[in-house]
mmCIF file of C-alpha atoms (C1' of nucleotides) in Angstrom:
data_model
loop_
_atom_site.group_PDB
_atom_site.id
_atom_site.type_symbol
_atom_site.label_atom_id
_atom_site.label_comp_id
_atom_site.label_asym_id
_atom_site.label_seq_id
_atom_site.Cartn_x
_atom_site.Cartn_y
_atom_site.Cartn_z
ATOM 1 C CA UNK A 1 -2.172 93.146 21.171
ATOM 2 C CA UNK A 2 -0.949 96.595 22.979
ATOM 3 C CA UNK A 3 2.134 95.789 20.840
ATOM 4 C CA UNK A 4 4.283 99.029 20.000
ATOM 5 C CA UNK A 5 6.413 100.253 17.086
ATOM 6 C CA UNK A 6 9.960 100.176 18.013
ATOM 7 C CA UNK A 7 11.221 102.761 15.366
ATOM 8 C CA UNK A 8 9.693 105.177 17.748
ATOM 9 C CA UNK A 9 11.821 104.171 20.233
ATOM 10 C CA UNK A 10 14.795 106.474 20.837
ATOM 11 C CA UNK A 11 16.629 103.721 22.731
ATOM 12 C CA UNK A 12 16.154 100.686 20.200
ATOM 13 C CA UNK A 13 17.171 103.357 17.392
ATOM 14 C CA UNK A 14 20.722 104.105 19.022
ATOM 15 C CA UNK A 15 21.424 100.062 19.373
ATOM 16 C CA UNK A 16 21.129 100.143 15.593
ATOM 17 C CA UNK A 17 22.733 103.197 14.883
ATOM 18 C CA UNK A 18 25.595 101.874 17.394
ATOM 19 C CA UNK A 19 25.662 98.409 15.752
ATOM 20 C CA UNK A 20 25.572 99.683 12.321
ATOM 21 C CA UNK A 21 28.724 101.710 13.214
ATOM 22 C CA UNK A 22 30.190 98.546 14.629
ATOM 23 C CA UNK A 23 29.917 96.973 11.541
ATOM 24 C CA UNK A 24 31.466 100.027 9.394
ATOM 25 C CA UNK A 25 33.872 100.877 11.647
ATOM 26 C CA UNK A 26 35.175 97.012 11.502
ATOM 27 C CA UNK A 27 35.425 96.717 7.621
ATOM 28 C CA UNK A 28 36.678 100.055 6.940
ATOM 29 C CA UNK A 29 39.040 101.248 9.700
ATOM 30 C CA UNK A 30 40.121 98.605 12.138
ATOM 31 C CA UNK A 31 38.996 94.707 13.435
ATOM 32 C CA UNK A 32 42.499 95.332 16.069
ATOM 33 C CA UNK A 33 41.548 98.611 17.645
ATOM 34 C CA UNK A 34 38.197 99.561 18.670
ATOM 35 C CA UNK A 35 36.238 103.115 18.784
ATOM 36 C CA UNK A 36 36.766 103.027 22.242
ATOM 37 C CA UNK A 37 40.238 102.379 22.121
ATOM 38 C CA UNK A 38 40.280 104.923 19.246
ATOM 39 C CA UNK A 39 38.813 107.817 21.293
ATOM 40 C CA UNK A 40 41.501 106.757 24.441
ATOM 41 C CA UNK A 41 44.397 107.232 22.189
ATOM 42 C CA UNK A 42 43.114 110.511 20.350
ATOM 43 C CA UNK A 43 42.423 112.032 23.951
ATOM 44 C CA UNK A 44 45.942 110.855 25.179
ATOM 45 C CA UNK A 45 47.116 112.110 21.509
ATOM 46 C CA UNK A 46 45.980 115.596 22.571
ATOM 47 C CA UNK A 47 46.892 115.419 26.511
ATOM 48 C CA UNK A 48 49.391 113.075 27.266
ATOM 49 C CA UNK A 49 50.077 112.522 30.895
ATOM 50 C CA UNK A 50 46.269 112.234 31.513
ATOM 51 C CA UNK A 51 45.580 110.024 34.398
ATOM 52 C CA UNK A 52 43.196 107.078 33.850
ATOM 53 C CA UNK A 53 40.093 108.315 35.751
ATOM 54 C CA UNK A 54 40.081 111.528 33.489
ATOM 55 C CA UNK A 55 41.048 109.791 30.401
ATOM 56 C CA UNK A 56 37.527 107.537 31.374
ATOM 57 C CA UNK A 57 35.197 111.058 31.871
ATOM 58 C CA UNK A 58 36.645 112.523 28.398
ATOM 59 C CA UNK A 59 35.843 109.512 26.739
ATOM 60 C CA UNK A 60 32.926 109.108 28.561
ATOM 61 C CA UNK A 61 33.697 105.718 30.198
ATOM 62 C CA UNK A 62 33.318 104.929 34.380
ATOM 63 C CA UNK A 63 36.181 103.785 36.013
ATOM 64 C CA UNK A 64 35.809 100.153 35.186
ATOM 65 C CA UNK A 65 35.533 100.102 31.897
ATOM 66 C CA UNK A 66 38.388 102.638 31.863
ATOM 67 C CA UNK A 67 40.521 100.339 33.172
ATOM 68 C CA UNK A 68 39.572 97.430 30.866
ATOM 69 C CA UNK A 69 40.253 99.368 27.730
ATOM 70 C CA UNK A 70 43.583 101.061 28.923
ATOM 71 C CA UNK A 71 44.875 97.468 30.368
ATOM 72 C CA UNK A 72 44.593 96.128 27.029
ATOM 73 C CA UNK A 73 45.822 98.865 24.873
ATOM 74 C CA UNK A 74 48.966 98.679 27.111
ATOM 75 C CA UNK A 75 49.282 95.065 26.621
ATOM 76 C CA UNK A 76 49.653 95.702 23.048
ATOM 77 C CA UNK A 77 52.297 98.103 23.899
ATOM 78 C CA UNK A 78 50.640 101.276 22.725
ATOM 79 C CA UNK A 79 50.653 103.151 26.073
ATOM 80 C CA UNK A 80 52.220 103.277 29.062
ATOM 81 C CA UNK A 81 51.186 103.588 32.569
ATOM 82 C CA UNK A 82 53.104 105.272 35.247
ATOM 83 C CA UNK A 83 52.465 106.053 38.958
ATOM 84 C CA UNK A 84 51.927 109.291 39.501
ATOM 85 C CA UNK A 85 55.274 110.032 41.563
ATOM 86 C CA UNK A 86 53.277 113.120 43.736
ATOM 87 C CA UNK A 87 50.266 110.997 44.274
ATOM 88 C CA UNK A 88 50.234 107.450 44.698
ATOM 89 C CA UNK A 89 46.870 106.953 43.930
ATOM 90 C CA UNK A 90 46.741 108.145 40.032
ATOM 91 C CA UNK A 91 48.669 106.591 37.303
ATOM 92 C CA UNK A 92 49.680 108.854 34.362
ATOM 93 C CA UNK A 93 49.394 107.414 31.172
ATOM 94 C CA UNK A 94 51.087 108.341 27.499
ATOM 95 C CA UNK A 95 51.335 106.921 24.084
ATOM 96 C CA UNK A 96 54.285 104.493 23.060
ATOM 97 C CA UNK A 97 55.560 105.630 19.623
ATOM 98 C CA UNK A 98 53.959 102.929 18.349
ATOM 99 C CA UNK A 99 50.313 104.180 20.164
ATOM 100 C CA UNK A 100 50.926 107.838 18.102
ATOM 101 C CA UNK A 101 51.953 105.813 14.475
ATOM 102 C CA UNK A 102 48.745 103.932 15.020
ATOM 103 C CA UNK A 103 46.566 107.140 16.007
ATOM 104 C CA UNK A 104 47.470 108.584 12.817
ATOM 105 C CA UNK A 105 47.111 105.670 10.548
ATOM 106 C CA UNK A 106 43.418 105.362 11.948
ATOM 107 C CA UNK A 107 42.856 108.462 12.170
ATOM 108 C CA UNK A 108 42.693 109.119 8.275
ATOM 109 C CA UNK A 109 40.501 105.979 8.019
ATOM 110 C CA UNK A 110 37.634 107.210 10.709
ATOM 111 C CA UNK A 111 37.722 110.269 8.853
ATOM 112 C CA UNK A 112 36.696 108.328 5.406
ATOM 113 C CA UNK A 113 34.228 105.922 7.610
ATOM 114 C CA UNK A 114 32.283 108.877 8.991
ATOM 115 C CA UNK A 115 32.139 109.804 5.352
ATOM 116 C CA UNK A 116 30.441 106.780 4.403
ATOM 117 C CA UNK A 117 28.917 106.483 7.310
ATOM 118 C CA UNK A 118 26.815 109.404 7.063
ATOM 119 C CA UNK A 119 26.541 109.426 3.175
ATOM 120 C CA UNK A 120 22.602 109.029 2.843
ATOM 121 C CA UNK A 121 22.239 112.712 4.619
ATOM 122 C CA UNK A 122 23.267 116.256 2.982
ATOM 123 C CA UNK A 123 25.714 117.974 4.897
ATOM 124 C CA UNK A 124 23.049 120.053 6.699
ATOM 125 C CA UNK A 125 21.329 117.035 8.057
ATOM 126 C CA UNK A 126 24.353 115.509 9.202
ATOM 127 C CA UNK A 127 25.184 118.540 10.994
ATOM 128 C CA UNK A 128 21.544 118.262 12.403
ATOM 129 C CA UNK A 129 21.822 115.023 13.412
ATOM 130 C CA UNK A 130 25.149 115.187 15.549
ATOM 131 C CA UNK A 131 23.943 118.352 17.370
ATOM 132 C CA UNK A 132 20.731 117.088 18.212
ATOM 133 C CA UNK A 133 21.795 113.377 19.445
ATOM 134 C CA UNK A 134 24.528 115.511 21.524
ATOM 135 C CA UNK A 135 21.523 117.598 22.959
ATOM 136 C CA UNK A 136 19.841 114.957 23.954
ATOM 137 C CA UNK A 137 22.920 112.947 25.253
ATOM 138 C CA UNK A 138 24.344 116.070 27.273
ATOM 139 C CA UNK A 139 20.914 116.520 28.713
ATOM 140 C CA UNK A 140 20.544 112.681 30.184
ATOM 141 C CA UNK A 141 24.249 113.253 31.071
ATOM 142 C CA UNK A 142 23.242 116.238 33.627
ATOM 143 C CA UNK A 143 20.299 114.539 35.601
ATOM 144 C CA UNK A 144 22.893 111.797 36.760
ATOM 145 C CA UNK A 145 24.263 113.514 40.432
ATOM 146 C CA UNK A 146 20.856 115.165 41.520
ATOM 147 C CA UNK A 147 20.344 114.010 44.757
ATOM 148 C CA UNK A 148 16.709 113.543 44.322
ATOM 149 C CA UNK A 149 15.375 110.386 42.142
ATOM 150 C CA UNK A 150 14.064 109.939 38.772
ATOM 151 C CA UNK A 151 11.563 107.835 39.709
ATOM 152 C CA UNK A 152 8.333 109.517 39.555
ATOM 153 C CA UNK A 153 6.471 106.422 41.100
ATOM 154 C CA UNK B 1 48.922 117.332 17.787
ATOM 155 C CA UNK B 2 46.745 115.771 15.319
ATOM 156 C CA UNK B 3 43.813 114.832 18.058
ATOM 157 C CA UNK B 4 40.223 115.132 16.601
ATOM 158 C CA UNK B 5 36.888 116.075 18.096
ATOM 159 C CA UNK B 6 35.384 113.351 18.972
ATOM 160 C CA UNK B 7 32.029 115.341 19.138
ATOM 161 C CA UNK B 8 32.304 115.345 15.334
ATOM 162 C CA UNK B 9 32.348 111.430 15.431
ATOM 163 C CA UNK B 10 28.683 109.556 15.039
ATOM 164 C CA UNK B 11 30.181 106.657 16.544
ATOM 165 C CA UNK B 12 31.424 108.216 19.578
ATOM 166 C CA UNK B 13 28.008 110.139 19.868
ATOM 167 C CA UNK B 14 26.053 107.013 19.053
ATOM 168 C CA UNK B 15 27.790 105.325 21.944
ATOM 169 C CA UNK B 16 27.022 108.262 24.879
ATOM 170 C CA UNK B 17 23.633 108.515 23.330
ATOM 171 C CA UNK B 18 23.112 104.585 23.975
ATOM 172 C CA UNK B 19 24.705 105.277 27.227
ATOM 173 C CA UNK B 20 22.197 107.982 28.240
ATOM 174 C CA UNK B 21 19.518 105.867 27.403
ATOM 175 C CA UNK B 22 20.294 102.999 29.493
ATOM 176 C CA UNK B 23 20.617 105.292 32.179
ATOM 177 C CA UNK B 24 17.195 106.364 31.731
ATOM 178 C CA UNK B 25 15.921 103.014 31.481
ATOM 179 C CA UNK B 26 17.377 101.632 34.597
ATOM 180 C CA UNK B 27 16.408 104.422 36.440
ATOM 181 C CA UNK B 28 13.055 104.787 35.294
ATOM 182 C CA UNK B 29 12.034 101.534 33.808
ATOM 183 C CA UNK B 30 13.776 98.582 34.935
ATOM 184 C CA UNK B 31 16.301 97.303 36.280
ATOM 185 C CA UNK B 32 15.771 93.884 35.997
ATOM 186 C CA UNK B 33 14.538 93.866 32.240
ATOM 187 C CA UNK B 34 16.886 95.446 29.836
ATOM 188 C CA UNK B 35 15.736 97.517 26.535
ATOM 189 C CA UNK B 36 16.915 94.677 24.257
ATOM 190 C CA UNK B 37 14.983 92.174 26.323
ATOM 191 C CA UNK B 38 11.700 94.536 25.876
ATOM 192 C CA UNK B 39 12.350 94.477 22.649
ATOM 193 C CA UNK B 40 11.775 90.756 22.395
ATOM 194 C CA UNK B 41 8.778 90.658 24.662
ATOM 195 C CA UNK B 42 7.173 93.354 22.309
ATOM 196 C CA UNK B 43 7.631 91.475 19.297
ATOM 197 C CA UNK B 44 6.540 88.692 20.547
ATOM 198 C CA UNK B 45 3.587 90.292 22.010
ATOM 199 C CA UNK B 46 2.652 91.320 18.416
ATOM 200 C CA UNK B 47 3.551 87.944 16.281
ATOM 201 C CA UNK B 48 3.629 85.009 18.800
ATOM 202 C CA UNK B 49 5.083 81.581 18.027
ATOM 203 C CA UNK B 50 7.977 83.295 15.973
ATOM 204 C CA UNK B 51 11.002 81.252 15.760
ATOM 205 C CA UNK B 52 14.863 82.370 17.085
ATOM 206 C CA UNK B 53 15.665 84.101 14.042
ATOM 207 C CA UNK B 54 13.511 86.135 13.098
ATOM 208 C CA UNK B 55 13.182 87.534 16.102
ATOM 209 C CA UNK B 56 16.538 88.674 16.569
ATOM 210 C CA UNK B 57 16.118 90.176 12.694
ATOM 211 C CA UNK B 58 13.360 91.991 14.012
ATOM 212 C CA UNK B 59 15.035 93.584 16.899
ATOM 213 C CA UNK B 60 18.325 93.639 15.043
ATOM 214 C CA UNK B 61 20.334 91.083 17.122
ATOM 215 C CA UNK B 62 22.946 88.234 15.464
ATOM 216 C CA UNK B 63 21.558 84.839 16.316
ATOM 217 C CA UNK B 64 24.349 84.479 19.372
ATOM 218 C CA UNK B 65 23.116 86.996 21.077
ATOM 219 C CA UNK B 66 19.095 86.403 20.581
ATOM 220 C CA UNK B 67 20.084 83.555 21.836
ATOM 221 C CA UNK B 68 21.294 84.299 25.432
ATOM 222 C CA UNK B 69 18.733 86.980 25.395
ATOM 223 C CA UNK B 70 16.098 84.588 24.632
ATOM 224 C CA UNK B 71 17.779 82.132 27.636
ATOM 225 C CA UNK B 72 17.665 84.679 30.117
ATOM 226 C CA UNK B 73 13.929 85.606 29.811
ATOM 227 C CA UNK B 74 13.179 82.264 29.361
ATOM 228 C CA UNK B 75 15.032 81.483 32.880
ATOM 229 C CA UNK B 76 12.463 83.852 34.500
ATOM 230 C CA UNK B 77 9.487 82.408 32.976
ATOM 231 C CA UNK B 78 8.793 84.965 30.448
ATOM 232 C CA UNK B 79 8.689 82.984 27.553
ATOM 233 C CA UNK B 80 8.334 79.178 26.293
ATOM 234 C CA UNK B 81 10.531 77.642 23.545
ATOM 235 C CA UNK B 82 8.945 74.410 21.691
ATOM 236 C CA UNK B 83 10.743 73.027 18.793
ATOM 237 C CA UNK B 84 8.422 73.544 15.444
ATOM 238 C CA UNK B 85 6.844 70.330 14.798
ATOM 239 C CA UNK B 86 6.984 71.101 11.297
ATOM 240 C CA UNK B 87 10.965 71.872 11.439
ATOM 241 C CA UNK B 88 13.338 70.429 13.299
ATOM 242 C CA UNK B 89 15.939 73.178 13.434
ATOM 243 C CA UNK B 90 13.482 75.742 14.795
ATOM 244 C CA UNK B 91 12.208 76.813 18.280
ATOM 245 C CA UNK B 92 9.563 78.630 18.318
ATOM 246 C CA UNK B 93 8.934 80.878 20.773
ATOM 247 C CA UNK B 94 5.554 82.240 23.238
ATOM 248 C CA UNK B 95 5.060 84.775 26.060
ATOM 249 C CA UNK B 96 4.109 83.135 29.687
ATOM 250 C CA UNK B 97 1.106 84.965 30.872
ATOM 251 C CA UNK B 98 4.145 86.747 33.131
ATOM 252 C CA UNK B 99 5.731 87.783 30.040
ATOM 253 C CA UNK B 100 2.841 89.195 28.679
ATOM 254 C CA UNK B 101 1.755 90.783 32.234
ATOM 255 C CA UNK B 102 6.077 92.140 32.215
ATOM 256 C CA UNK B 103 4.964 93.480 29.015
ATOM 257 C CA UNK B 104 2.098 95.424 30.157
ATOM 258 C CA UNK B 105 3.884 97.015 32.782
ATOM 259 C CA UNK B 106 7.052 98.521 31.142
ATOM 260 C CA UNK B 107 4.949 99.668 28.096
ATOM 261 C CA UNK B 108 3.785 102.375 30.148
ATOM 262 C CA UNK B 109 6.939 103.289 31.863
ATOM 263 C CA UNK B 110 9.004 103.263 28.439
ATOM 264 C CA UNK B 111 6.499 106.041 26.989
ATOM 265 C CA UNK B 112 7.403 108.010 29.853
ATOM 266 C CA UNK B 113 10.885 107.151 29.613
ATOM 267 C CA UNK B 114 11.202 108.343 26.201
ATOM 268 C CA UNK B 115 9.330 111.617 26.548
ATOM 269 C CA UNK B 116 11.960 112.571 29.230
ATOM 270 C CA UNK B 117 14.357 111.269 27.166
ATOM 271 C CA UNK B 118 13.249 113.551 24.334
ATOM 272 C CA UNK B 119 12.317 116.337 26.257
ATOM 273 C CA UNK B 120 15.302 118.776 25.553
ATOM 274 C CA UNK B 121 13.753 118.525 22.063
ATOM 275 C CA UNK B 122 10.994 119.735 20.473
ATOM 276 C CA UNK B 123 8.575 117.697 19.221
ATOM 277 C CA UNK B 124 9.868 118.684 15.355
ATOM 278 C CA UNK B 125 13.199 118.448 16.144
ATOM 279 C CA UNK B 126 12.397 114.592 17.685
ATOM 280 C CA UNK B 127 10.638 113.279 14.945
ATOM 281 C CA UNK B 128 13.679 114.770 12.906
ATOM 282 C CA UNK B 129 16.082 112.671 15.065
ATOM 283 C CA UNK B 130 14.314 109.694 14.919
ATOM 284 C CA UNK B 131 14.002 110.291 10.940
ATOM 285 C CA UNK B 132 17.458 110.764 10.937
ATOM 286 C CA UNK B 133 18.784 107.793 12.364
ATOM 287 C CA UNK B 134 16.881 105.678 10.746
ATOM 288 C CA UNK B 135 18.096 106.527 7.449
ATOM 289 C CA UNK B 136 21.686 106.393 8.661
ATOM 290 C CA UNK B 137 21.440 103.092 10.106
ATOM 291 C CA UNK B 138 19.041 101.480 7.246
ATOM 292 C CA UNK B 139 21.671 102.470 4.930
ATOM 293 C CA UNK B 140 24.322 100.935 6.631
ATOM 294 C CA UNK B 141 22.624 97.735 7.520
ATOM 295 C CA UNK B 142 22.129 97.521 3.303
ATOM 296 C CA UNK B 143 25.894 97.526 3.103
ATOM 297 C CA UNK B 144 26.130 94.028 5.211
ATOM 298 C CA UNK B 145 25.587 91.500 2.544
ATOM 299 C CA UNK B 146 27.063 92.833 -0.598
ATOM 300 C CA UNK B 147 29.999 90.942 -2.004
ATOM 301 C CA UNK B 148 32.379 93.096 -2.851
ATOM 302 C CA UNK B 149 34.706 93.855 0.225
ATOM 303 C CA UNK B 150 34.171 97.806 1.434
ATOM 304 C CA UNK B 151 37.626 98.434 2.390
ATOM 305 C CA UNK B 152 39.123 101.057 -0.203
ATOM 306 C CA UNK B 153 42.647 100.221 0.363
ATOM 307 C "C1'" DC C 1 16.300 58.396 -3.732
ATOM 308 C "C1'" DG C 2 20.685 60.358 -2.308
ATOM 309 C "C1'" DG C 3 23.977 63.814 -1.316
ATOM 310 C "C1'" DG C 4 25.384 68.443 -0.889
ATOM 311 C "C1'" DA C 5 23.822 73.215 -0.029
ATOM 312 C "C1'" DA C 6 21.221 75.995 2.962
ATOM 313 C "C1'" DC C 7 19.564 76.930 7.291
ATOM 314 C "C1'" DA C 8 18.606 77.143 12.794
ATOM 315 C "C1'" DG C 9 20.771 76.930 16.729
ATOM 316 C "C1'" DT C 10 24.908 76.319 19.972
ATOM 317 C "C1'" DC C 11 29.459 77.197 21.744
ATOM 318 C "C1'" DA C 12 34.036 79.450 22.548
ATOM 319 C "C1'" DG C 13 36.383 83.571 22.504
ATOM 320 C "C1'" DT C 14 36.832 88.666 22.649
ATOM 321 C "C1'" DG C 15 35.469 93.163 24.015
ATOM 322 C "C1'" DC C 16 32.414 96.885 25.829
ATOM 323 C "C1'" DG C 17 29.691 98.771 29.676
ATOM 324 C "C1'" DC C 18 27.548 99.041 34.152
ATOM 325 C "C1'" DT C 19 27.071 98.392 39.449
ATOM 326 C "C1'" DG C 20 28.745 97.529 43.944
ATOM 327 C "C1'" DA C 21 32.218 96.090 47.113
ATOM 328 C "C1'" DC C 22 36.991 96.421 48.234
ATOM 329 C "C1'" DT C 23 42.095 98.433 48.819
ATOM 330 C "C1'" DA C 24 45.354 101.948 48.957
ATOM 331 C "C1'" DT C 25 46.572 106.662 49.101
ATOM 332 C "C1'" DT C 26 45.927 111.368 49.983
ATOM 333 C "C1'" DC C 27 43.545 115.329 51.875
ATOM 334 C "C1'" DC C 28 41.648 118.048 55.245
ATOM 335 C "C1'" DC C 29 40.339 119.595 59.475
ATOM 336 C "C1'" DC C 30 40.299 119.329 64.397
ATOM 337 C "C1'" DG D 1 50.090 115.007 64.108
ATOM 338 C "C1'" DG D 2 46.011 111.863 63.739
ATOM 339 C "C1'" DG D 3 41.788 110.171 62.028
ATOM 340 C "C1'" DG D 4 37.967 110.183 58.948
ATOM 341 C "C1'" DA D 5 36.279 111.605 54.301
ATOM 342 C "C1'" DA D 6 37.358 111.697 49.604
ATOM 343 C "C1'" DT D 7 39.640 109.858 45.694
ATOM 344 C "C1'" DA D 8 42.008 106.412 42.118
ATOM 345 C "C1'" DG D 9 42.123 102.106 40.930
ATOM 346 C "C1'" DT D 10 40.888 96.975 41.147
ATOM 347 C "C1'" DC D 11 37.883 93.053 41.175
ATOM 348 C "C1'" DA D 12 33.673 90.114 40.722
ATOM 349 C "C1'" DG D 13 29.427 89.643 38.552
ATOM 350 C "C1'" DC D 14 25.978 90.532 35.084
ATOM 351 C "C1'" DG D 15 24.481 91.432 30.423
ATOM 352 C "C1'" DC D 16 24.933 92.885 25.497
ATOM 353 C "C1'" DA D 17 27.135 92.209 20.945
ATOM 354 C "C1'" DC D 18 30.001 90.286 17.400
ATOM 355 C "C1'" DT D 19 32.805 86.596 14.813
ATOM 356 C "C1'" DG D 20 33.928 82.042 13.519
ATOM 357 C "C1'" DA D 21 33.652 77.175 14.047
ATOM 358 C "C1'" DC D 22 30.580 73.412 14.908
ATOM 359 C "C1'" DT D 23 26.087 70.218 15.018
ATOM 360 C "C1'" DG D 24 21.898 68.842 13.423
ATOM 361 C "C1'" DT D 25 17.864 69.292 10.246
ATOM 362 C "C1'" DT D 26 15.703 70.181 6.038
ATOM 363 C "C1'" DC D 27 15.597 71.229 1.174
ATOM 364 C "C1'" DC D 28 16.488 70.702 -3.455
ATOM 365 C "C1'" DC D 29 18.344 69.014 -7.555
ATOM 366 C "C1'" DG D 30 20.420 65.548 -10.312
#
DNA sequence: CGGGAACAGTCAGTGCGCTGACTATTCCCC
DNA sequence: GGGGAATAGTCAGCGCACTGACTGTTCCCG
């Protein structure tokens, strides 16, 4: 019976947290376009011309997953992707006029869904609560590269 | 120009948070067993011969997605299914002494797993996070079932 | 007792997210 | 200039997570 209590459980608690914004996000802003998808256009809204790779690290998506997200958003015509004509590799991407109308017409919706979102704290714990999660997510963030492992075996 | 910050958005700091976590877990847990899949195994360690459903309400997963969940473990041999003599729509469901040995094993290594997770905290400010998403999340999972629609068009 | 509502589980479809292997291009240094 | 390392993107494979439609079982009420 060496059972444990999950709410202690930073992990399990950010699957809920994540889900329950799923669920919000769904009724009250969008069931088309995704958070993910939201945060690619807003970074594209403020830097257009971004190449994929660096749209994926503001975002905070690898490569892969990058690609996913952009190839659909341009299939719906929102954005299009270039080559970059100086280096073959990259491909520049920017918002379709219809990407920037939809940016703004979500973009007034998030804002009321974070409202609601974070209703049940007072305006000091909410602040608390987004600078500590970012604390702890900027800190797991930095002990990726080290050369030497995590595992303490 | 009207790009946000996402570091202002819980969603999009729920999301890298989850991210960091699983991270952590792969590098310093498993990488075989996910957290969602411990999550089973631990509630099943503490009520066993639970049926499908309530499992997934007690980890917080739809009934699709206990379901594959529940397929994949029991695939390895971590867990039996039996239909409930008493009701033909159930399964109910039991750890193989591997499960319950698989159990045994990550317990430890998640304890560590969270304390480095937690460490740029302090041991205030981590009960405080924990606290905090809770509340966020219980709130929103109380806004699921009620029938008037949420979206204030 | 009979029939419809409620309930447990499955299945198909969509989308996110990761790793690891691969291709194509560019960069850099000898 | 030429060749190997680095870089951008793609692809295959796995797993989580949700919705909505479907099947089968049980429950409950008339």
């Amino acid at each position: 019976m060496a059972a444990v209590d999950l709410t202690s459980h930073p992990g399990h608690l950010a699957r809920r947290l994540q889900q329950a914004h799923h669920l919000l996000w769904n009724t009250m802003v969008s069931e088309e376009i995704t958070s993910s998808q939201f945060a690619v256009l807003n970074t594209l809204v403020a830097e257009p011309g971004l190449d994929q790779r660096t749209v994926g690290e503001r975002v905070g998506l690898d490569r892969s997953t990058i690609a996913e997200v952009i190839s659909r958003l341009g299939r719906r015509g929102l954005l299009d992707k270039v080559r970059d004509p100086r280096d073959g590799r990259r491909f520049l991407l920017r918002l379709t006029d219809d990407g920037v109308r939809t940016h703004r017409r979500l973009t007034v919706r998030t804002a009321r869904m974070n409202q609601v979102f974070l209703a049940p704290l007072s305006a000091e714990e909410q602040a608390q609560l987004l600078g500590l999660i970012q604390r702890v997510a900027d800190a797991a963030e930095g002990l990726r590269d080290p050369a030497e492992p995590l595992i303490t075996r």
